[in-house]
C-alpha positions as YAML, in Angstrom:
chain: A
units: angstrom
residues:
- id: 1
  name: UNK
  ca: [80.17, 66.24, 162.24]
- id: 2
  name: UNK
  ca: [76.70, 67.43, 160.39]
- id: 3
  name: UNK
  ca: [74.47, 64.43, 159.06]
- id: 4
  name: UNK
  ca: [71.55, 65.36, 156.24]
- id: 5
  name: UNK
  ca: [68.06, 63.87, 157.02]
- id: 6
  name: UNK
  ca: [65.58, 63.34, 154.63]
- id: 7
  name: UNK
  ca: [61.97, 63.86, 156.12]
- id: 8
  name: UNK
  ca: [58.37, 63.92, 154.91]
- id: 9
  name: UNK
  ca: [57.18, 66.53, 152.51]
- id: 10
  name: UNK
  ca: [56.29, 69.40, 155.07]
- id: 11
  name: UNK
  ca: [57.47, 67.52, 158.03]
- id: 12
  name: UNK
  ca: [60.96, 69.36, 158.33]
- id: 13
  name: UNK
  ca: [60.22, 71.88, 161.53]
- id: 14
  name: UNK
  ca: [58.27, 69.05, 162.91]
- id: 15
  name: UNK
  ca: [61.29, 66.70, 162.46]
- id: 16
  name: UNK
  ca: [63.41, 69.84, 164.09]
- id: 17
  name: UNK
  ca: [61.22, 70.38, 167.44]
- id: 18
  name: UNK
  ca: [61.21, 66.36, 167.94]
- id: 19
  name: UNK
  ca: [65.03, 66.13, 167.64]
- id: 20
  name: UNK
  ca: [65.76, 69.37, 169.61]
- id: 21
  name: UNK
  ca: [63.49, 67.92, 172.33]
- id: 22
  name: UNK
  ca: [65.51, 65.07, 172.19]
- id: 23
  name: UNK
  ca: [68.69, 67.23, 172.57]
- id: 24
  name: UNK
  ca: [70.18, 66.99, 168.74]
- id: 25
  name: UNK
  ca: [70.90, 70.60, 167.49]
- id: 26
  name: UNK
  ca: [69.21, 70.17, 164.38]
- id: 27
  name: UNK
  ca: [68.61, 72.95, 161.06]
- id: 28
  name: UNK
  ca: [66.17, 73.14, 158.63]
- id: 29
  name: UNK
  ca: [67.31, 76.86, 156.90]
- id: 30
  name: UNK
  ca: [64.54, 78.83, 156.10]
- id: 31
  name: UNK
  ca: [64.25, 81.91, 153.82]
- id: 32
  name: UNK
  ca: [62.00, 85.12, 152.80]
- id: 33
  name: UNK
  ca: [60.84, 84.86, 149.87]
- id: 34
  name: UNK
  ca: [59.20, 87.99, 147.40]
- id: 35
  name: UNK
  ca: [55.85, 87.19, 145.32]
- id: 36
  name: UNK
  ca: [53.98, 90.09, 143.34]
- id: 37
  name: UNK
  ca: [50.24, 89.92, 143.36]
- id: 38
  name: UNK
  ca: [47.76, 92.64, 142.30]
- id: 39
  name: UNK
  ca: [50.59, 94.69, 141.73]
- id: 40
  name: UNK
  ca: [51.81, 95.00, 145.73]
- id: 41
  name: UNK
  ca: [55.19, 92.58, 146.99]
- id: 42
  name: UNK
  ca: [54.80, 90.25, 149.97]
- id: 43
  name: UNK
  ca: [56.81, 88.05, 151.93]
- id: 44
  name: UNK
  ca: [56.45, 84.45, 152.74]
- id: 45
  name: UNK
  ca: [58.99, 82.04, 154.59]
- id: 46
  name: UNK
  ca: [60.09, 78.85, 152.49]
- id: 47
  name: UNK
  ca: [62.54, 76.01, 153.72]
- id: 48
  name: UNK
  ca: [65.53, 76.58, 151.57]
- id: 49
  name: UNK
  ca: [65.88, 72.82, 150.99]
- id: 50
  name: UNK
  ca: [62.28, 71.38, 151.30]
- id: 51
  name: UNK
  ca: [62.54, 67.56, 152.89]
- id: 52
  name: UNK
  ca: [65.73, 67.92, 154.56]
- id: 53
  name: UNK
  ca: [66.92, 68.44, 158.41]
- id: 54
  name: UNK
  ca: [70.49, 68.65, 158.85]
- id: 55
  name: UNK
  ca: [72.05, 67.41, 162.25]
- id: 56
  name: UNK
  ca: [75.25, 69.38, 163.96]
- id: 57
  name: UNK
  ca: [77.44, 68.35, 166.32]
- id: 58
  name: UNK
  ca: [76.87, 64.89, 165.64]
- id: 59
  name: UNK
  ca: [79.11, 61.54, 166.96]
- id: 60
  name: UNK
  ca: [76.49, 59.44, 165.40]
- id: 61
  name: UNK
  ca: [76.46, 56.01, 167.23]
- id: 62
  name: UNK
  ca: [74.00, 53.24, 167.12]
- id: 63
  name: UNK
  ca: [72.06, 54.50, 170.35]
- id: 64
  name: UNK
  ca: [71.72, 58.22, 168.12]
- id: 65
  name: UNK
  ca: [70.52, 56.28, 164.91]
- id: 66
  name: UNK
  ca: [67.44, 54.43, 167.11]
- id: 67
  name: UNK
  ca: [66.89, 57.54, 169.30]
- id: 68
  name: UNK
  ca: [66.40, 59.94, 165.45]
- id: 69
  name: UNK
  ca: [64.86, 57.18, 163.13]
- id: 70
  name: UNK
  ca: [61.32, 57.47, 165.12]
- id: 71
  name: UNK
  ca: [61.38, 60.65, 165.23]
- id: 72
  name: UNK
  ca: [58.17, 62.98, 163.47]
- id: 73
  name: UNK
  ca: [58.60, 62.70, 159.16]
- id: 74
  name: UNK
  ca: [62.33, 61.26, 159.41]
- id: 75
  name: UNK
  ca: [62.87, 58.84, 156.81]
- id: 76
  name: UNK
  ca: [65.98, 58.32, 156.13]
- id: 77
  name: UNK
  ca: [70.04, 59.61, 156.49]
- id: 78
  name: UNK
  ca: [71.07, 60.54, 153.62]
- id: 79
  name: UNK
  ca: [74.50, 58.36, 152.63]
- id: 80
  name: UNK
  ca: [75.46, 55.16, 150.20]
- id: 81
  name: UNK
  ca: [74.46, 52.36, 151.96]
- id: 82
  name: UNK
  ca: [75.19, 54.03, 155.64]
- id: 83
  name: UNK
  ca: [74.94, 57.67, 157.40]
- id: 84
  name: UNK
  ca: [77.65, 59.84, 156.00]
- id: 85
  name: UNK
  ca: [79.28, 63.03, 157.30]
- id: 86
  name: UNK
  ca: [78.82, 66.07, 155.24]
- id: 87
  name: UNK
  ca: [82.53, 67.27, 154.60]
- id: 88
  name: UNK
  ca: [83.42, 70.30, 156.94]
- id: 89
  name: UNK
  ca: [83.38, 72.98, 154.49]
- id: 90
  name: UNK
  ca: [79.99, 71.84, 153.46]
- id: 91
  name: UNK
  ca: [78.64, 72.11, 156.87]
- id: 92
  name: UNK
  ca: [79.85, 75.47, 157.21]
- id: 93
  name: UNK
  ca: [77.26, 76.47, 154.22]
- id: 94
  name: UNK
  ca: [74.58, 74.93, 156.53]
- id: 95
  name: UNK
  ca: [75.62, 76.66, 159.33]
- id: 96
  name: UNK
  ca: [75.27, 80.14, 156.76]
- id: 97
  name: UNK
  ca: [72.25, 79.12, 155.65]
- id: 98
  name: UNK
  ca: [70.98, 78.42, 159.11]
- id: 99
  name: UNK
  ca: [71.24, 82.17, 159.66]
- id: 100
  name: UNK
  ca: [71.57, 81.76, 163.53]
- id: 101
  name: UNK
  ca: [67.69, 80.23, 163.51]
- id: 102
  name: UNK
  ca: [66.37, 83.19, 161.88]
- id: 103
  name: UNK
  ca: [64.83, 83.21, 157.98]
- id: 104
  name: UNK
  ca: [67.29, 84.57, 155.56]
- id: 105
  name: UNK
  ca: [65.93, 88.20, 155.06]
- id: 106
  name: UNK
  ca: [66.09, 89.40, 151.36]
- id: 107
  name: UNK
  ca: [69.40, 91.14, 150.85]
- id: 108
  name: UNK
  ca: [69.65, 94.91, 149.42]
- id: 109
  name: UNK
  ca: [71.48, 95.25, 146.55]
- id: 110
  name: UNK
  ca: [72.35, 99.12, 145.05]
- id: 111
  name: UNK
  ca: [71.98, 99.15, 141.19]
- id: 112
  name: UNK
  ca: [74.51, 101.84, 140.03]
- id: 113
  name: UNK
  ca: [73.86, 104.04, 136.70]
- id: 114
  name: UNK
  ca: [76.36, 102.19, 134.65]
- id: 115
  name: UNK
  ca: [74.14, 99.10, 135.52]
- id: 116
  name: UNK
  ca: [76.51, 97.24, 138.07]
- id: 117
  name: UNK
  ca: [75.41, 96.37, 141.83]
- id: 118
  name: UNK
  ca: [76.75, 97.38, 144.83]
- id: 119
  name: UNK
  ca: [75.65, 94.91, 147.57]
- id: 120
  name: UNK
  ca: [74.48, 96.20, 150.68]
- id: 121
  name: UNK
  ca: [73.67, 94.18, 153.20]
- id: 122
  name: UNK
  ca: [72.50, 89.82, 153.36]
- id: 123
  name: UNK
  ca: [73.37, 87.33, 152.83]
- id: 124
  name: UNK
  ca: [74.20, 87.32, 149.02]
- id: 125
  name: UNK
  ca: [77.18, 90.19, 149.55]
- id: 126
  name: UNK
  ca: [79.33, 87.53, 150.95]
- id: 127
  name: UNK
  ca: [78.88, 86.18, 147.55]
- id: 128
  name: UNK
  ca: [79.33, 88.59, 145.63]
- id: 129
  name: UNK
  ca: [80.48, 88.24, 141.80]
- id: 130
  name: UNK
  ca: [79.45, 84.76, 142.13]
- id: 131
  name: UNK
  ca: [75.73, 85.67, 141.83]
- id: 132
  name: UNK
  ca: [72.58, 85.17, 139.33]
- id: 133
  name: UNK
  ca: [70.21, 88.23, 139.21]
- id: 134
  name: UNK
  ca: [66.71, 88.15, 138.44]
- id: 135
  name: UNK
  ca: [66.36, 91.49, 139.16]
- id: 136
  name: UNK
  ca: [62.49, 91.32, 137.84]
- id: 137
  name: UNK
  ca: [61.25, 88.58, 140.05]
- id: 138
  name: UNK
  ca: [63.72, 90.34, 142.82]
- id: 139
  name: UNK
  ca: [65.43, 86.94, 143.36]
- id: 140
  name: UNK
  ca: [69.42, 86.06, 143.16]
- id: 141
  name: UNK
  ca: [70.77, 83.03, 143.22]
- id: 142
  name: UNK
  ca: [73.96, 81.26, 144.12]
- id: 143
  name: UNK
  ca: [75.25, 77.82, 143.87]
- id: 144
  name: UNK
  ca: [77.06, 75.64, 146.99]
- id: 145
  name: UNK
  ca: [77.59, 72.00, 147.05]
- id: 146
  name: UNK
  ca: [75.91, 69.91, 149.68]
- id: 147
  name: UNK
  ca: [76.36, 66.29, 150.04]
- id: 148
  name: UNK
  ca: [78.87, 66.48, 146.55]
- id: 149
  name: UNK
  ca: [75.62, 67.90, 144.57]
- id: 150
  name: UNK
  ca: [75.42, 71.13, 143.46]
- id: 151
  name: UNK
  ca: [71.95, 72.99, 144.60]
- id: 152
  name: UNK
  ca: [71.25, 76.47, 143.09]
- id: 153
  name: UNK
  ca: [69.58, 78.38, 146.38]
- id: 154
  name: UNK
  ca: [67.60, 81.13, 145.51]
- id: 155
  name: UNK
  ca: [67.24, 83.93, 148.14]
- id: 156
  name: UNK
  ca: [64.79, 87.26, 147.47]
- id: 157
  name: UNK
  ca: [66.51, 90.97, 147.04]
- id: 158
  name: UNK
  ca: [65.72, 94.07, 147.43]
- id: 159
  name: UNK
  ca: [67.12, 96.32, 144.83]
- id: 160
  name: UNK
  ca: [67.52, 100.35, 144.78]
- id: 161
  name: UNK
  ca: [68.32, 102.16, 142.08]
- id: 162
  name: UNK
  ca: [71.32, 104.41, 142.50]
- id: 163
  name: UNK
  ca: [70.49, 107.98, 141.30]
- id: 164
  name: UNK
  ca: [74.03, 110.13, 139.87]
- id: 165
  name: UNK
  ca: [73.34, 112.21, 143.55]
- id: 166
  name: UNK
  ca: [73.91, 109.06, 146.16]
- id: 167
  name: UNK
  ca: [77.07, 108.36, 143.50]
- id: 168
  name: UNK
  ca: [78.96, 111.84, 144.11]
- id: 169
  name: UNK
  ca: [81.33, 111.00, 146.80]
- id: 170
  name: UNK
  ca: [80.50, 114.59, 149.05]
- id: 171
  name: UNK
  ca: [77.07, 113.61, 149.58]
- id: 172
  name: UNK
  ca: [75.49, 111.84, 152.86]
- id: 173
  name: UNK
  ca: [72.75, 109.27, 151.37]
- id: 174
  name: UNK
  ca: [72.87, 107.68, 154.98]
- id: 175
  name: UNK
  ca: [69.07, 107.18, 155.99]
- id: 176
  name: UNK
  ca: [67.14, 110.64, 157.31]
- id: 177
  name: UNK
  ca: [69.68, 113.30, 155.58]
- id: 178
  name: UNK
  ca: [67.23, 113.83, 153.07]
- id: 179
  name: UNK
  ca: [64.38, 114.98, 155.88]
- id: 180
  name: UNK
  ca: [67.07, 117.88, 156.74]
- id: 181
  name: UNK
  ca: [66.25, 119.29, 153.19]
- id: 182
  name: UNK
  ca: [62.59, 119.29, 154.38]
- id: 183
  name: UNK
  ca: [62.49, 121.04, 157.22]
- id: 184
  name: UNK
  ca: [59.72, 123.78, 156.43]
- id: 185
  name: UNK
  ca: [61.20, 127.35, 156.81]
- id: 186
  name: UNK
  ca: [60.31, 129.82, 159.96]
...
């Protein structure tokens, strides 16, 4: 079973190394996010829920509770009146999310002429047709319920424009064809 911790503001890869250390395979999902400044893009890693640790694999007994409570920023599990369980297919979004420990990479997205998207690669084209663009900001969002509330995560793209030659069906567009075209002539 997967419990949902609620930690300090900033605390939640604290609260992560203290449990791990402890043995609890704990997640705090973390993402890439895009910003624009002075006209050039950069990354920067955010938690993709801020204040929250999420605990896998999880019989929680009384001994667990007093072992996790003292641990760094915890405050609380989340639950009415009592730790609850996240229901299974919930946990399975964490377990996405978690992205096998890594940040969630901004997913490429092809933008065809007529205007629709073709996703390539992330996260988000597991999702797809159940997904916000903001194709300015180079964000997309998608909604998943945690805990019975819906959260609206919002997770950075890439996005190429398709030109009408990568849309003819004959041609190669896979990565370094277009150096072939290059060569200088001898």
């Amino acid at each position: 079973m997967m419990y949902v911790l609620q930690t300090k503001p900033g605390q939640d890869d604290n609260a992560v190394r203290d449990l791990e250390r402890l043995g609890y395979r704990s997640y705090a999902p973390r993402r890439i996010a895009l910003h624009r400044r002075g006209g050039t893009w950069w990354e920067a890693e955010y938690p993709v829920f801020p204040g929250y640790v999420f605990l896998d694999d999880l019989e929680l007994t009384d001994v667990d509770y007093h072992r996790i409570m003292p641990c760094v920023g915890v405050i609380r599990f989340l639950g009415h009146g009592a730790p609850e369980p996240l229901p299974e297919h919930e946990a399975e979004y964490i377990r996405w999310l978690h992205n096998g420990g890594k940040p969630i990479a901004p997913s490429e997205v092809r933008i065809r002429p007529d205007g629709s998207m073709q996703y390539v690669s992330g996260l988000i084209s597991s999702y797809a047709g159940r997904v916000e663009h903001n194709s300015r900001q180079r964000r997309a969002t998608i909604r998943i319920s945690i805990a019975g509330k819906l959260h609206r995560i919002t997770l950075a793209v890439r996005y190429v424009q398709q030109t009408d030659l990568m849309a003819d069906p004959g041609v190669d567009t896979s990565p370094g064809v277009a150096q072939d075209c290059m060569m200088p002539v001898t």
